[in-house]
CSV table of C-alpha atoms and ligand atoms in Angstrom, one decimal:
chain,number,residue,atom,x,y,z
A,1,UNK,CA,4.2,19.8,-18.1
A,2,UNK,CA,3.4,21.9,-15.0
A,3,UNK,CA,1.7,20.7,-11.9
A,4,UNK,CA,-1.9,21.8,-11.6
A,5,UNK,CA,-4.1,22.2,-8.6
A,6,UNK,CA,-4.3,20.0,-5.5
A,7,UNK,CA,-7.2,17.6,-5.8
A,8,UNK,CA,-6.9,15.6,-2.6
A,9,UNK,CA,-4.9,15.7,0.6
A,10,UNK,CA,-4.6,12.4,2.3
A,11,UNK,CA,-2.8,11.2,5.4
A,12,UNK,CA,0.4,10.3,3.7
A,13,UNK,CA,0.1,11.7,0.2
A,14,UNK,CA,-1.3,14.6,-1.7
A,15,UNK,CA,-2.8,14.3,-5.2
A,16,UNK,CA,-2.4,16.9,-7.9
A,17,UNK,CA,-4.2,17.0,-11.2
A,18,UNK,CA,-2.1,16.5,-14.4
A,19,UNK,CA,-4.4,15.7,-17.4
A,20,UNK,CA,-7.6,13.8,-18.2
A,21,UNK,CA,-6.3,10.4,-17.3
A,22,UNK,CA,-3.2,11.0,-15.2
A,23,UNK,CA,-2.5,12.5,-11.7
A,24,UNK,CA,0.5,13.2,-9.6
A,25,UNK,CA,1.0,11.5,-6.2
A,26,UNK,CA,3.2,13.6,-3.8
A,27,UNK,CA,4.6,11.6,-0.9
A,28,UNK,CA,4.6,13.6,2.4
A,29,UNK,CA,6.6,12.9,5.6
A,30,UNK,CA,3.4,12.6,7.7
A,31,UNK,CA,3.1,9.4,9.7
A,32,UNK,CA,-0.3,8.5,11.1
A,33,UNK,CA,-1.6,5.5,13.0
A,34,UNK,CA,-4.8,4.5,14.9
A,35,UNK,CA,-6.9,6.6,12.7
A,36,UNK,CA,-4.8,9.8,13.1
A,37,UNK,CA,-4.8,9.7,16.9
A,38,UNK,CA,-1.0,9.4,16.5
A,39,UNK,CA,0.6,11.8,14.1
A,40,UNK,CA,4.2,12.8,13.5
A,41,UNK,CA,6.3,14.3,10.7
A,42,UNK,CA,9.3,12.0,10.0
A,43,UNK,CA,11.8,13.7,7.9
A,44,UNK,CA,12.4,12.0,4.5
A,45,UNK,CA,9.9,9.2,5.0
A,46,UNK,CA,8.0,10.4,1.8
A,47,UNK,CA,11.2,10.2,-0.3
A,48,UNK,CA,11.9,6.7,0.8
A,49,UNK,CA,8.3,5.6,0.2
A,50,UNK,CA,8.3,7.2,-3.2
A,51,UNK,CA,11.4,5.3,-4.3
A,52,UNK,CA,10.4,2.0,-2.7
A,53,UNK,CA,6.8,2.1,-4.1
A,54,UNK,CA,8.3,3.0,-7.6
A,55,UNK,CA,10.6,-0.1,-7.4
A,56,UNK,CA,7.8,-2.4,-6.3
A,57,UNK,CA,5.2,-1.2,-8.9
A,58,UNK,CA,7.9,-1.6,-11.6
A,59,UNK,CA,8.7,-5.0,-10.4
A,60,UNK,CA,5.0,-6.0,-10.5
A,61,UNK,CA,4.5,-4.6,-14.0
A,62,UNK,CA,7.6,-6.4,-15.2
A,63,UNK,CA,6.0,-9.6,-13.8
A,64,UNK,CA,2.6,-9.0,-15.5
A,65,UNK,CA,0.6,-7.1,-12.8
A,66,UNK,CA,-0.8,-4.1,-14.6
A,67,UNK,CA,-0.9,-1.0,-12.3
A,68,UNK,CA,-1.2,2.8,-12.1
A,69,UNK,CA,2.5,3.6,-12.0
A,70,UNK,CA,3.8,5.6,-15.0
A,71,UNK,CA,7.0,7.3,-13.9
A,72,UNK,CA,8.7,8.9,-10.9
A,73,UNK,CA,9.0,12.7,-11.5
A,74,UNK,CA,11.3,13.6,-8.7
A,75,UNK,CA,12.2,12.6,-5.1
A,76,UNK,CA,8.6,13.0,-3.9
A,77,UNK,CA,6.4,12.8,-6.9
A,78,UNK,CA,5.2,10.2,-9.3
A,79,UNK,CA,2.9,10.3,-12.3
A,80,UNK,CA,0.2,7.7,-12.2
A,81,UNK,CA,-2.9,6.7,-14.1
A,82,UNK,CA,-6.0,8.3,-12.6
A,83,UNK,CA,-8.4,5.7,-11.4
A,84,UNK,CA,-11.7,5.7,-9.6
A,85,UNK,CA,-10.6,4.2,-6.3
A,86,UNK,CA,-12.7,1.2,-5.1
A,87,UNK,CA,-13.4,2.1,-1.4
A,88,UNK,CA,-12.2,-1.3,-0.1
A,89,UNK,CA,-8.8,-1.8,1.4
A,90,UNK,CA,-7.5,-5.3,0.6
A,91,UNK,CA,-5.3,-6.8,3.2
A,92,UNK,CA,-3.3,-10.0,2.5
A,93,UNK,CA,-1.8,-11.8,5.5
A,94,UNK,CA,0.8,-14.6,5.6
A,95,UNK,CA,1.5,-14.4,9.3
A,96,UNK,CA,-1.0,-13.5,12.1
A,97,UNK,CA,-0.3,-10.2,13.8
A,98,UNK,CA,-2.0,-6.8,14.4
A,99,UNK,CA,-5.8,-6.6,14.3
A,100,UNK,CA,-6.2,-10.3,13.3
A,101,UNK,CA,-4.7,-11.4,16.6
A,102,UNK,CA,-6.6,-8.7,18.5
A,103,UNK,CA,-10.0,-9.3,16.9
A,104,UNK,CA,-10.0,-13.1,16.9
A,105,UNK,CA,-7.4,-14.0,19.6
A,106,UNK,CA,-5.3,-15.8,17.0
A,107,UNK,CA,-1.8,-16.5,18.3
A,108,UNK,CA,0.7,-13.7,17.4
A,109,UNK,CA,3.2,-14.9,14.7
A,110,UNK,CA,1.1,-17.9,13.6
A,111,UNK,CA,2.0,-18.9,10.1
A,112,UNK,CA,-1.3,-19.1,8.2
A,113,UNK,CA,-2.0,-22.3,6.3
A,114,UNK,CA,-2.7,-20.1,3.2
A,115,UNK,CA,-2.7,-16.4,2.5
A,116,UNK,CA,-5.7,-14.7,4.2
A,117,UNK,CA,-7.4,-11.9,2.2
A,118,UNK,CA,-9.4,-9.4,4.3
A,119,UNK,CA,-11.4,-6.4,3.2
A,120,UNK,CA,-12.1,-3.2,5.1
A,121,UNK,CA,-14.1,-0.1,4.2
A,122,UNK,CA,-11.8,2.8,3.3
A,123,UNK,CA,-13.4,5.2,5.8
A,124,UNK,CA,-11.5,7.2,8.4
A,125,UNK,CA,-14.8,8.3,10.0
A,126,UNK,CA,-15.8,4.7,10.6
A,127,UNK,CA,-12.2,3.5,11.5
A,128,UNK,CA,-11.9,1.2,8.4
A,129,UNK,CA,-14.5,-1.5,9.5
A,130,UNK,CA,-14.1,-5.0,8.2
A,131,UNK,CA,-16.3,-6.1,5.3
A,132,UNK,CA,-17.5,-9.4,4.0
A,133,UNK,CA,-17.8,-10.0,0.3
A,134,UNK,CA,-21.6,-9.9,0.9
A,135,UNK,CA,-21.4,-6.4,2.3
A,136,UNK,CA,-19.3,-5.3,-0.7
A,137,UNK,CA,-21.7,-6.8,-3.2
A,138,UNK,CA,-25.0,-5.8,-1.5
A,139,UNK,CA,-23.8,-2.3,-0.6
A,140,UNK,CA,-22.3,-1.9,-4.1
A,141,UNK,CA,-18.8,-1.0,-3.1
A,142,UNK,CA,-17.6,-3.2,-5.9
A,143,UNK,CA,-19.1,-5.7,-8.3
A,144,UNK,CA,-18.8,-9.4,-8.0
A,145,UNK,CA,-16.6,-9.7,-11.1
A,146,UNK,CA,-14.4,-6.9,-9.8
A,147,UNK,CA,-13.9,-8.7,-6.5
A,148,UNK,CA,-13.0,-11.9,-8.4
A,149,UNK,CA,-10.3,-10.0,-10.3
A,150,UNK,CA,-9.1,-8.2,-7.1
A,151,UNK,CA,-8.7,-11.5,-5.2
A,152,UNK,CA,-6.9,-13.1,-8.1
A,153,UNK,CA,-4.5,-10.1,-8.5
A,154,UNK,CA,-4.0,-10.0,-4.7
A,155,UNK,CA,-2.8,-13.5,-4.5
A,156,UNK,CA,-0.4,-13.0,-7.5
A,157,UNK,CA,0.9,-9.8,-5.9
A,158,UNK,CA,1.4,-11.6,-2.6
A,159,UNK,CA,3.4,-14.5,-4.3
A,160,UNK,CA,5.6,-12.0,-6.2
A,161,UNK,CA,6.2,-9.8,-3.1
A,162,UNK,CA,7.0,-12.9,-0.9
A,163,UNK,CA,9.6,-13.9,-3.4
A,164,UNK,CA,11.0,-10.4,-3.8
A,165,UNK,CA,11.4,-9.8,0.0
A,166,UNK,CA,12.5,-13.3,0.6
A,167,UNK,CA,15.4,-12.8,-1.8
A,168,UNK,CA,16.6,-9.9,0.5
A,169,UNK,CA,16.1,-11.9,3.7
A,170,UNK,CA,12.8,-10.2,4.7
A,171,UNK,CA,9.6,-11.9,5.6
A,172,UNK,CA,6.5,-10.3,4.1
A,173,UNK,CA,4.1,-10.7,7.1
A,174,UNK,CA,1.1,-8.8,5.6
A,175,UNK,CA,0.3,-5.8,3.5
A,176,UNK,CA,-2.6,-3.5,2.4
A,177,UNK,CA,-3.4,-2.6,-1.2
A,178,UNK,CA,-6.0,-0.5,-3.1
A,179,UNK,CA,-7.5,-1.0,-6.5
A,180,UNK,CA,-9.2,1.4,-8.9
A,181,UNK,CA,-11.2,1.4,-12.1
A,182,UNK,CA,-9.3,2.6,-15.1
A,183,UNK,CA,-10.1,3.7,-18.6
A,184,UNK,CA,-13.3,3.4,-20.7
A,185,UNK,CA,-13.7,-0.3,-19.8
A,186,UNK,CA,-13.3,0.2,-16.1
A,187,UNK,CA,-10.5,-2.3,-15.8
A,188,UNK,CA,-9.6,-3.0,-12.2
A,189,UNK,CA,-5.9,-2.2,-11.6
A,190,UNK,CA,-3.6,-1.9,-8.6
A,191,UNK,CA,-3.2,1.8,-7.4
A,192,UNK,CA,-2.0,3.8,-4.4
A,193,UNK,CA,1.3,2.7,-2.9
A,194,UNK,CA,3.2,-0.3,-1.7
A,195,UNK,CA,5.9,0.7,0.9
A,196,UNK,CA,7.0,0.0,4.4
A,197,UNK,CA,4.0,2.2,5.4
A,198,UNK,CA,1.6,-0.4,4.0
A,199,UNK,CA,3.5,-3.7,4.6
A,200,UNK,CA,4.7,-5.6,7.7
A,201,UNK,CA,8.3,-6.6,6.9
A,202,UNK,CA,10.3,-8.6,9.4
A,203,UNK,CA,14.0,-9.3,9.0
A,204,UNK,CA,14.3,-13.0,8.6
A,205,UNK,CA,17.3,-13.5,10.9
A,206,UNK,CA,16.6,-11.1,13.7
A,207,UNK,CA,12.8,-10.7,13.3
A,208,UNK,CA,13.4,-6.9,13.6
A,209,UNK,CA,10.5,-4.9,12.3
A,210,UNK,CA,11.4,-2.9,9.1
A,211,UNK,CA,8.0,-1.1,8.7
A,212,UNK,CA,5.5,1.4,10.1
A,213,UNK,CA,5.1,-0.7,13.3
A,214,UNK,CA,8.3,1.0,14.4
A,215,UNK,CA,6.1,4.2,14.6
A,216,UNK,CA,2.9,2.5,15.8
A,217,UNK,CA,4.8,0.8,18.7
A,218,UNK,CA,7.2,3.7,19.4
A,219,UNK,CA,10.3,1.6,18.6
A,220,UNK,CA,12.2,4.5,17.0
A,221,UNK,CA,14.5,4.0,14.0
A,222,UNK,CA,11.9,4.2,11.3
A,223,UNK,CA,14.0,6.0,8.8
A,224,UNK,CA,16.9,3.6,9.3
A,225,UNK,CA,14.6,0.7,8.8
A,226,UNK,CA,13.1,2.1,5.6
A,227,UNK,CA,16.6,2.9,4.3
A,228,UNK,CA,17.6,-0.7,5.1
A,229,UNK,CA,14.7,-2.0,2.9
A,230,UNK,CA,15.6,0.4,0.1
A,231,UNK,CA,19.3,-0.6,0.3
A,232,UNK,CA,18.5,-4.3,0.2
A,233,UNK,CA,16.3,-3.8,-2.8
A,234,UNK,CA,19.3,-2.1,-4.5
A,235,UNK,CA,17.6,1.3,-4.7
A,236,UNK,CA,19.9,4.3,-4.9
A,237,UNK,CA,18.4,7.5,-3.7
A,238,UNK,CA,20.3,10.4,-5.2
B,301,ADP,N1,-4.1,6.2,-9.3
B,301,ADP,C1,-4.9,6.9,-8.5
B,301,ADP,N2,-6.0,7.6,-8.9
B,301,ADP,C2,-6.8,8.2,-8.0
B,301,ADP,N3,-6.7,8.2,-6.7
B,301,ADP,C3,-5.7,7.4,-6.2
B,301,ADP,C4,-4.7,6.7,-7.1
B,301,ADP,N4,-3.8,6.1,-6.3
B,301,ADP,C5,-4.2,6.4,-5.0
B,301,ADP,N5,-5.2,7.2,-4.9
B,301,ADP,C6,-5.9,7.7,-3.7
B,301,ADP,O1,-5.1,8.8,-3.3
B,301,ADP,C7,-5.0,8.9,-1.9
B,301,ADP,C8,-3.6,8.9,-1.5
B,301,ADP,O2,-3.3,9.6,-0.4
B,301,ADP,P1,-3.3,8.9,1.1
B,301,ADP,O3,-2.4,9.8,1.9
B,301,ADP,O4,-2.9,7.5,1.0
B,301,ADP,O5,-4.8,9.0,1.4
B,301,ADP,P2,-5.7,8.4,2.6
B,301,ADP,O6,-5.5,9.2,3.8
B,301,ADP,O7,-7.1,8.5,2.0
B,301,ADP,O8,-5.2,7.0,2.7
B,301,ADP,C9,-5.8,7.7,-1.4
B,301,ADP,O9,-7.1,8.1,-1.0
B,301,ADP,C10,-5.9,6.8,-2.5
B,301,ADP,O10,-7.0,6.0,-2.5
B,302,MG,MG1,-3.6,5.9,2.2
């Protein structure tokens, strides 16, 4: 089947139409941070994220977490179920870092007593402001029962990813996921991507950062770090 027209160009991916209920996600090499104030092209980042996200979405569906992934088409493209994205980014934190420490003065590196789920509005114009569940309900970004399902799924995904990364000596510090409504019954399923662009991954022994913080903090070596994650997961990029 041939690719049809571009339907959306995002910061890290482009979407192409495919058929009524599927779309193609194309992974670009663009790296952005601080709401696009920092932007670079990092050769092959898109390829690594495509393969790593494929691996993680397959692992999640093998473990009972339904999601949008259907198949990888080539080194930059994957076929996914078309969903209506819920405009709420879901962040799950195991260790305090980033905006949590900045906003609330929480000690950097603090191990949280249980996973902390945060919600932000998916809006570049507004800089992804934080949302309470009351905002989400009253402003109708998502329904109450959808949020219940999202929170349940987020905790299951966190448990599965903590185990996966722990088995390759990586600490899953936090990550961001997106959900969407799928099919005639509007079932809420995991969509978008899960990759070192959307997770904080620290090597267990050295605490070295193996994620997009290498770009945010100008540490260099982003591609080597992403390759390290892929290699430890046993991914072979042909
Ligand atoms: N299965 C899907 N169906 C429809 N839209 C999706 C799906 N998965 C992800 N998306 C959306 O596609 C876009 C992916 O491109 P990305 O570069 O991440 O965009 P953004 O700059 O908006 O974060 C995102 O807006 C994401 O919400
Ligand atoms: Mg995105």
